[in-house]
Amino acid sequence: MSVPSRPATARRSLLGGAAALSLGLLGCTSNRSGEEPVPAARATDAKGERPVVRVHLLGTGGPEMSTSRKGMSTLIEAGGHRLLFDVGRGATQNMYESRINPKGVTKVFLTHLHNDHYEDLPSLWLNPWFMLGRTERLEVWGPPGTAGMVAGMRAMYAHDLEHRSNDLFKKEYLDIRVHEIGPGTVYEQDGLKVTAFTVEHKDGNPAYGYRFDHAGKSVLLSGDTTYHRNVVEHGKGVDLLVHNVIAFDEELTRSGKLKAVEEKLTTPEQAARVFSEAGPRVAVFSHIAKKGLHGKAGDDVIMARTRKAGYDGPLHMALDRMTVDIGADVTVRPPLATADLPELDGPDTKL
């Protein structure tokens, strides 16, 4: 589906904030040296133009187990860079199945420190190092506590660090630069800008959403949150707004057993309010947490509730590995087929 361009809507100025705190306790990365080159986007829009920004909805589920949705993870390609937001379970596998070599993904932004948002960080960190010859160090941005999480990860995998390293796979290639961030601009390079803002996720706080801007195109990632004005204010008129959603079947809703869970995420009715107030060109549900609403029928319930609550703009229920191309149009594309995908078994494999 393509959505044509429209006159730009007024946007409120981004919130100011403290500069990111750069913690060098785990090493320092270079800026671009050794980074896997980002190929030109393969698809074009209806006018034959390549997108300015491509968003890979790598993982679109919550903590629930599903055959169609793995853990939360979104990758943005623009201006020759790849930025990864959250690294839920299966993120590295879904990169490969999307024909993205994980070796070239070294910049990671975490919305918060619930395990389902960084479960696959060890795979992204280690596997491209010893299997694909990655020499570029990872760089991670996240809320206070991120440095401790990364230090704990290194302790957990101490055996790998000590015994797998050699003259080819050097231990120092596994150094990680950590930035513990606050609200405001947390990344700005080569025309790319990432702005963090606080959201409300109760037992997941401190929690952030992120806005990405490049060449007049914009993406808003809500992170895990209930309805929050910061999402609306930062999301006004964006090209793409990716928002979490939670919904239960009627029995669970009536019982109130999971009310505490519902209160820290966004219901379809609350999401309808966010989308109506922010007015994005396209909205997408991701981090889709469902209880008792299985499969497509459950997805349809969420869509129907959102429409009933009053939102009638372009809206999609994400599935893993969908992509959204942003240029003159905003085009949502299905996952690529994997039947002809070669096994990624070494540094010379071409995807």
CSV table of C-alpha atoms in Angstrom, one decimal:
chain,number,residue,atom,x,y,z
A,1,MET,CA,0.0,0.0,0.0
A,2,SER,CA,1.3,3.5,-0.9
A,3,VAL,CA,0.2,6.7,0.7
A,4,PRO,CA,1.0,9.8,-1.5
A,5,SER,CA,2.7,12.8,-0.1
A,6,ARG,CA,0.7,15.6,1.5
A,7,PRO,CA,1.5,19.1,2.7
A,8,ALA,CA,3.7,19.0,5.7
A,9,THR,CA,1.9,19.5,9.0
A,10,ALA,CA,3.2,21.8,11.6
A,11,ARG,CA,5.4,20.1,14.1
A,12,ARG,CA,6.2,21.3,17.6
A,13,SER,CA,9.8,21.8,18.4
A,14,LEU,CA,11.6,18.8,19.8
A,15,LEU,CA,12.2,18.7,23.5
A,16,GLY,CA,15.6,19.8,24.7
A,17,GLY,CA,17.5,17.5,26.9
A,18,ALA,CA,20.7,16.6,28.5
A,19,ALA,CA,23.4,15.3,26.2
A,20,ALA,CA,24.0,11.6,26.2
A,21,LEU,CA,26.4,10.3,28.8
A,22,SER,CA,29.1,8.4,27.0
A,23,LEU,CA,30.5,5.6,29.1
A,24,GLY,CA,33.8,4.3,28.0
A,25,LEU,CA,34.1,1.5,30.5
A,26,LEU,CA,33.7,-1.2,27.9
A,27,GLY,CA,35.7,0.3,25.1
A,28,CYS,CA,35.2,2.8,22.3
A,29,THR,CA,34.1,2.4,18.7
A,30,SER,CA,35.2,4.1,15.6
A,31,ASN,CA,32.6,6.0,13.6
A,32,ARG,CA,32.4,4.2,10.3
A,33,SER,CA,35.6,2.2,9.7
A,34,GLY,CA,34.9,-1.5,9.1
A,35,GLU,CA,31.1,-1.0,8.9
A,36,GLU,CA,29.3,-3.2,6.4
A,37,PRO,CA,28.2,-1.0,3.5
A,38,VAL,CA,24.5,-0.5,3.2
A,39,PRO,CA,23.2,-1.4,-0.2
A,40,ALA,CA,20.8,0.8,-2.2
A,41,ALA,CA,17.2,0.0,-1.5
A,42,ARG,CA,16.0,-2.7,-3.9
A,43,ALA,CA,12.4,-1.5,-4.3
A,44,THR,CA,11.1,1.7,-5.8
A,45,ASP,CA,7.7,3.5,-5.3
A,46,ALA,CA,5.0,4.0,-7.9
A,47,LYS,CA,7.0,6.9,-9.4
A,48,GLY,CA,10.1,4.7,-9.8
A,49,GLU,CA,11.9,6.6,-7.0
A,50,ARG,CA,14.0,4.9,-4.3
A,51,PRO,CA,13.0,5.6,-0.7
A,52,VAL,CA,14.8,8.1,1.4
A,53,VAL,CA,14.2,6.0,4.5
A,54,ARG,CA,13.5,2.3,4.8
A,55,VAL,CA,12.1,0.8,8.0
A,56,HIS,CA,12.4,-2.9,8.7
A,57,LEU,CA,9.8,-4.2,11.2
A,58,LEU,CA,12.1,-7.1,12.1
A,59,GLY,CA,10.3,-8.3,15.2
A,60,THR,CA,6.7,-7.2,16.0
A,61,GLY,CA,5.5,-9.3,18.9
A,62,GLY,CA,5.4,-8.9,22.7
A,63,PRO,CA,6.7,-11.6,25.1
A,64,GLU,CA,4.1,-14.0,23.9
A,65,MET,CA,5.2,-17.0,21.8
A,66,SER,CA,3.9,-16.8,18.2
A,67,THR,CA,4.7,-18.4,14.8
A,68,SER,CA,4.3,-15.1,13.1
A,69,ARG,CA,5.9,-12.6,15.5
A,70,LYS,CA,9.2,-12.7,17.3
A,71,GLY,CA,10.5,-10.2,19.8
A,72,MET,CA,10.4,-6.4,19.3
A,73,SER,CA,13.0,-5.0,17.0
A,74,THR,CA,13.0,-2.2,14.4
A,75,LEU,CA,15.8,-1.3,12.0
A,76,ILE,CA,16.0,2.0,10.1
A,77,GLU,CA,18.2,2.4,7.0
A,78,ALA,CA,18.9,5.9,5.7
A,79,GLY,CA,21.9,7.8,4.4
A,80,GLY,CA,24.2,4.8,4.3
A,81,HIS,CA,23.5,4.0,8.0
A,82,ARG,CA,21.7,1.3,9.9
A,83,LEU,CA,20.2,2.0,13.3
A,84,LEU,CA,18.6,-0.7,15.3
A,85,PHE,CA,15.9,0.0,17.9
A,86,ASP,CA,15.5,-2.8,20.5
A,87,VAL,CA,16.9,-6.3,19.9
A,88,GLY,CA,14.2,-8.8,21.0
A,89,ARG,CA,14.4,-12.6,20.5
A,90,GLY,CA,15.0,-13.6,16.9
A,91,ALA,CA,16.1,-10.1,15.8
A,92,THR,CA,19.4,-11.4,14.3
A,93,GLN,CA,17.7,-14.3,12.5
A,94,ASN,CA,15.1,-11.9,11.1
A,95,MET,CA,17.9,-9.5,9.9
A,96,TYR,CA,19.3,-12.4,7.9
A,97,GLU,CA,15.9,-13.4,6.5
A,98,SER,CA,15.5,-9.8,5.5
A,99,ARG,CA,18.8,-10.0,3.6
A,100,ILE,CA,20.5,-7.7,6.1
A,101,ASN,CA,23.9,-8.9,7.1
A,102,PRO,CA,24.1,-8.6,11.0
A,103,LYS,CA,27.8,-7.8,10.6
A,104,GLY,CA,26.8,-4.3,9.5
A,105,VAL,CA,24.5,-3.5,12.3
A,106,THR,CA,26.5,-2.0,15.2
A,107,LYS,CA,24.4,0.9,16.5
A,108,VAL,CA,21.7,-0.1,18.9
A,109,PHE,CA,19.1,2.0,20.8
A,110,LEU,CA,17.1,0.4,23.6
A,111,THR,CA,13.7,1.8,24.6
A,112,HIS,CA,13.9,0.3,28.1
A,113,LEU,CA,15.4,-2.6,30.0
A,114,HIS,CA,12.7,-5.3,30.0
A,115,ASN,CA,14.3,-8.5,28.8
A,116,ASP,CA,12.1,-9.0,25.8
A,117,HIS,CA,13.7,-5.9,24.3
A,118,TYR,CA,17.3,-7.0,24.4
A,119,GLU,CA,17.2,-10.8,24.5
A,120,ASP,CA,19.0,-11.1,21.2
A,121,LEU,CA,21.7,-8.6,22.0
A,122,PRO,CA,24.2,-11.4,22.8
A,123,SER,CA,23.6,-13.0,19.4
A,124,LEU,CA,24.1,-9.7,17.6
A,125,TRP,CA,27.2,-9.1,19.6
A,126,LEU,CA,29.0,-12.5,19.4
A,127,ASN,CA,27.9,-14.3,16.3
A,128,PRO,CA,29.0,-11.8,13.6
A,129,TRP,CA,32.3,-11.5,15.5
A,130,PHE,CA,33.4,-15.1,15.4
A,131,MET,CA,31.4,-16.2,12.3
A,132,LEU,CA,31.4,-13.2,10.0
A,133,GLY,CA,34.6,-11.5,10.9
A,134,ARG,CA,33.2,-8.3,12.4
A,135,THR,CA,35.8,-5.9,13.7
A,136,GLU,CA,33.5,-2.9,14.2
A,137,ARG,CA,32.5,-2.6,17.9
A,138,LEU,CA,28.9,-2.3,19.0
A,139,GLU,CA,27.6,1.0,20.4
A,140,VAL,CA,24.5,1.0,22.6
A,141,TRP,CA,22.2,3.8,23.7
A,142,GLY,CA,19.7,3.2,26.4
A,143,PRO,CA,18.3,4.4,29.8
A,144,PRO,CA,20.2,4.5,33.0
A,145,GLY,CA,21.1,0.9,33.9
A,146,THR,CA,22.2,0.0,30.4
A,147,ALA,CA,25.9,0.0,31.3
A,148,GLY,CA,25.2,-2.5,34.1
A,149,MET,CA,23.2,-4.7,31.8
A,150,VAL,CA,26.0,-4.7,29.3
A,151,ALA,CA,28.6,-5.5,32.0
A,152,GLY,CA,26.4,-8.4,33.1
A,153,MET,CA,26.2,-9.7,29.6
A,154,ARG,CA,30.0,-9.6,29.3
A,155,ALA,CA,30.2,-11.5,32.6
A,156,MET,CA,27.7,-14.1,31.4
A,157,TYR,CA,29.7,-14.7,28.2
A,158,ALA,CA,33.2,-14.5,29.8
A,159,HIS,CA,34.1,-18.0,28.5
A,160,ASP,CA,33.5,-16.9,24.9
A,161,LEU,CA,35.5,-13.8,25.4
A,162,GLU,CA,38.5,-15.7,26.9
A,163,HIS,CA,38.5,-18.8,24.8
A,164,ARG,CA,37.2,-17.9,21.4
A,165,SER,CA,39.4,-14.9,20.9
A,166,ASN,CA,42.6,-15.3,18.9
A,167,ASP,CA,44.7,-13.3,16.4
A,168,LEU,CA,41.8,-13.2,13.9
A,169,PHE,CA,38.9,-12.8,16.3
A,170,LYS,CA,40.4,-10.3,18.7
A,171,LYS,CA,38.8,-9.8,22.1
A,172,GLU,CA,38.9,-6.0,21.7
A,173,TYR,CA,36.5,-6.3,18.8
A,174,LEU,CA,33.9,-7.1,21.5
A,175,ASP,CA,34.3,-3.9,23.4
A,176,ILE,CA,31.0,-2.0,23.6
A,177,ARG,CA,30.6,1.7,23.9
A,178,VAL,CA,27.6,2.5,26.1
A,179,HIS,CA,25.6,5.8,26.2
A,180,GLU,CA,23.2,6.2,29.1
A,181,ILE,CA,20.8,8.8,27.8
A,182,GLY,CA,18.2,11.3,28.9
A,183,PRO,CA,15.5,13.1,26.9
A,184,GLY,CA,16.7,15.1,23.9
A,185,THR,CA,18.9,14.6,20.9
A,186,VAL,CA,21.0,11.4,21.5
A,187,TYR,CA,22.4,10.8,18.0
A,188,GLU,CA,23.2,13.2,15.1
A,189,GLN,CA,25.4,12.3,12.2
A,190,ASP,CA,25.5,12.7,8.4
A,191,GLY,CA,22.0,14.2,8.4
A,192,LEU,CA,20.5,11.6,10.7
A,193,LYS,CA,19.0,12.7,14.0
A,194,VAL,CA,17.6,10.5,16.8
A,195,THR,CA,15.6,12.2,19.6
A,196,ALA,CA,14.6,10.4,22.8
A,197,PHE,CA,11.6,11.3,24.9
A,198,THR,CA,10.2,9.8,28.1
A,199,VAL,CA,7.1,7.6,28.1
A,200,GLU,CA,5.2,5.7,30.8
A,201,HIS,CA,5.7,2.0,31.2
A,202,LYS,CA,5.4,1.5,35.0
A,203,ASP,CA,7.6,-1.4,35.9
A,204,GLY,CA,9.7,-0.7,32.8
A,205,ASN,CA,10.6,2.9,33.7
A,206,PRO,CA,12.7,4.7,32.8
A,207,ALA,CA,11.4,4.1,29.3
A,208,TYR,CA,11.8,6.1,26.1
A,209,GLY,CA,10.3,6.5,22.7
A,210,TYR,CA,12.4,7.7,19.8
A,211,ARG,CA,11.9,10.0,16.9
A,212,PHE,CA,14.1,9.5,13.8
A,213,ASP,CA,14.6,12.3,11.2
A,214,HIS,CA,16.5,12.4,7.9
A,215,ALA,CA,16.2,14.5,4.8
A,216,GLY,CA,12.7,15.8,5.7
A,217,LYS,CA,11.4,12.3,6.5
A,218,SER,CA,10.4,11.1,10.0
A,219,VAL,CA,9.7,8.0,12.0
A,220,LEU,CA,8.2,7.9,15.5
A,221,LEU,CA,8.7,4.7,17.7
A,222,SER,CA,6.5,4.8,20.8
A,223,GLY,CA,8.4,2.1,22.7
A,224,ASP,CA,6.4,0.4,25.4
A,225,THR,CA,4.0,2.9,26.9
A,226,THR,CA,0.4,3.6,27.8
A,227,TYR,CA,-1.2,6.7,26.1
A,228,HIS,CA,1.3,9.5,26.5
A,229,ARG,CA,1.3,13.1,25.3
A,230,ASN,CA,5.0,12.9,24.4
A,231,VAL,CA,4.2,10.4,21.7
A,232,VAL,CA,1.6,12.7,20.3
A,233,GLU,CA,3.8,15.8,20.5
A,234,HIS,CA,6.9,14.2,18.9
A,235,GLY,CA,4.7,12.3,16.4
A,236,LYS,CA,2.8,15.2,14.9
A,237,GLY,CA,2.8,14.8,11.1
A,238,VAL,CA,5.5,12.1,11.0
A,239,ASP,CA,5.6,9.9,7.9
A,240,LEU,CA,5.4,6.7,10.0
A,241,LEU,CA,4.3,6.2,13.6
A,242,VAL,CA,5.0,2.7,15.0
A,243,HIS,CA,3.1,2.1,18.2
A,244,ASN,CA,2.7,-0.7,20.7
A,245,VAL,CA,-0.8,-2.2,21.4
A,246,ILE,CA,-2.3,-4.6,23.9
A,247,ALA,CA,-5.6,-6.4,23.8
A,248,PHE,CA,-7.3,-9.3,25.7
A,249,ASP,CA,-10.3,-11.4,24.8
A,250,GLU,CA,-13.6,-10.6,26.5
A,251,GLU,CA,-13.3,-13.0,29.4
A,252,LEU,CA,-9.9,-11.7,30.4
A,253,THR,CA,-11.0,-8.1,30.0
A,254,ARG,CA,-14.0,-8.7,32.2
A,255,SER,CA,-12.0,-10.6,34.9
A,256,GLY,CA,-9.5,-7.7,35.3
A,257,LYS,CA,-6.8,-10.3,36.1
A,258,LEU,CA,-4.3,-8.6,33.8
A,259,LYS,CA,-5.3,-5.0,34.4
A,260,ALA,CA,-1.8,-4.2,35.7
A,261,VAL,CA,-0.4,-5.4,32.3
A,262,GLU,CA,-3.0,-3.4,30.3
A,263,GLU,CA,-2.2,-0.2,32.3
A,264,LYS,CA,1.4,-0.1,31.1
A,265,LEU,CA,0.8,-0.6,27.4
A,266,THR,CA,-1.7,1.0,24.9
A,267,THR,CA,-5.1,-0.3,24.2
A,268,PRO,CA,-6.6,0.0,20.7
A,269,GLU,CA,-8.8,2.8,21.9
A,270,GLN,CA,-5.9,4.7,23.4
A,271,ALA,CA,-3.9,4.1,20.2
A,272,ALA,CA,-6.8,5.6,18.1
A,273,ARG,CA,-6.5,8.7,20.2
A,274,VAL,CA,-2.8,8.9,19.6
A,275,PHE,CA,-3.1,8.5,15.9
A,276,SER,CA,-6.0,11.0,15.6
A,277,GLU,CA,-4.1,13.6,17.6
A,278,ALA,CA,-0.7,13.0,15.9
A,279,GLY,CA,-1.9,12.7,12.3
A,280,PRO,CA,0.9,10.5,10.8
A,281,ARG,CA,0.9,9.7,7.1
A,282,VAL,CA,0.9,6.0,8.1
A,283,ALA,CA,0.4,4.2,11.4
A,284,VAL,CA,1.6,0.7,12.2
A,285,PHE,CA,1.0,-1.5,15.2
A,286,SER,CA,4.1,-3.3,16.5
A,287,HIS,CA,5.0,-4.9,19.8
A,288,ILE,CA,1.5,-6.5,19.4
A,289,ALA,CA,0.7,-8.1,22.8
A,290,LYS,CA,-2.4,-10.3,22.7
A,291,LYS,CA,-4.0,-12.5,25.3
A,292,GLY,CA,-6.7,-14.9,24.0
A,293,LEU,CA,-6.8,-13.2,20.6
A,294,HIS,CA,-5.0,-15.7,18.5
A,295,GLY,CA,-3.9,-15.3,14.9
A,296,LYS,CA,-5.4,-13.1,12.2
A,297,ALA,CA,-8.8,-13.2,13.9
A,298,GLY,CA,-7.2,-11.6,17.0
A,299,ASP,CA,-5.5,-9.0,14.8
A,300,ASP,CA,-8.8,-8.1,13.2
A,301,VAL,CA,-10.3,-7.5,16.7
A,302,ILE,CA,-7.6,-5.0,17.4
A,303,MET,CA,-8.1,-3.2,14.1
A,304,ALA,CA,-11.9,-3.1,14.6
A,305,ARG,CA,-11.6,-1.7,18.0
A,306,THR,CA,-9.2,1.0,16.8
A,307,ARG,CA,-11.6,1.9,13.9
A,308,LYS,CA,-14.6,1.9,16.3
A,309,ALA,CA,-12.7,4.4,18.5
A,310,GLY,CA,-12.6,6.9,15.7
A,311,TYR,CA,-9.3,6.5,13.8
A,312,ASP,CA,-9.8,6.1,10.0
A,313,GLY,CA,-6.3,6.9,8.7
A,314,PRO,CA,-3.9,4.5,7.1
A,315,LEU,CA,-3.2,1.7,9.6
A,316,HIS,CA,-1.4,-1.7,9.5
A,317,MET,CA,-1.0,-4.6,11.8
A,318,ALA,CA,2.7,-5.5,11.4
A,319,LEU,CA,4.1,-9.0,10.9
A,320,ASP,CA,7.8,-9.8,11.2
A,321,ARG,CA,10.0,-8.6,8.4
A,322,MET,CA,7.5,-6.2,6.8
A,323,THR,CA,9.2,-3.1,5.5
A,324,VAL,CA,8.0,0.5,5.1
A,325,ASP,CA,9.6,2.6,2.4
A,326,ILE,CA,9.4,6.4,2.9
A,327,GLY,CA,9.9,8.8,0.0
A,328,ALA,CA,7.3,10.8,-1.9
A,329,ASP,CA,5.0,7.9,-1.0
A,330,VAL,CA,4.9,5.7,2.1
A,331,THR,CA,4.7,2.1,1.0
A,332,VAL,CA,4.2,-0.9,3.2
A,333,ARG,CA,5.7,-4.1,1.8
A,334,PRO,CA,5.3,-7.7,2.8
A,335,PRO,CA,8.2,-9.8,4.0
A,336,LEU,CA,10.7,-11.0,1.4
A,337,ALA,CA,10.5,-14.7,0.5
A,338,THR,CA,13.3,-16.9,1.9
A,339,ALA,CA,13.2,-19.9,-0.4
A,340,ASP,CA,16.3,-18.8,-2.4
A,341,LEU,CA,18.2,-17.3,0.6
A,342,PRO,CA,21.7,-18.7,0.9
A,343,GLU,CA,22.9,-19.8,4.3
A,344,LEU,CA,24.9,-17.2,6.1
A,345,ASP,CA,27.9,-19.3,7.0
A,346,GLY,CA,30.9,-17.0,6.6
A,347,PRO,CA,32.2,-13.5,5.8
A,348,ASP,CA,32.1,-14.0,2.1
A,349,THR,CA,28.3,-14.9,1.8
A,350,LYS,CA,26.3,-12.5,-0.3
A,351,LEU,CA,22.7,-12.0,0.7
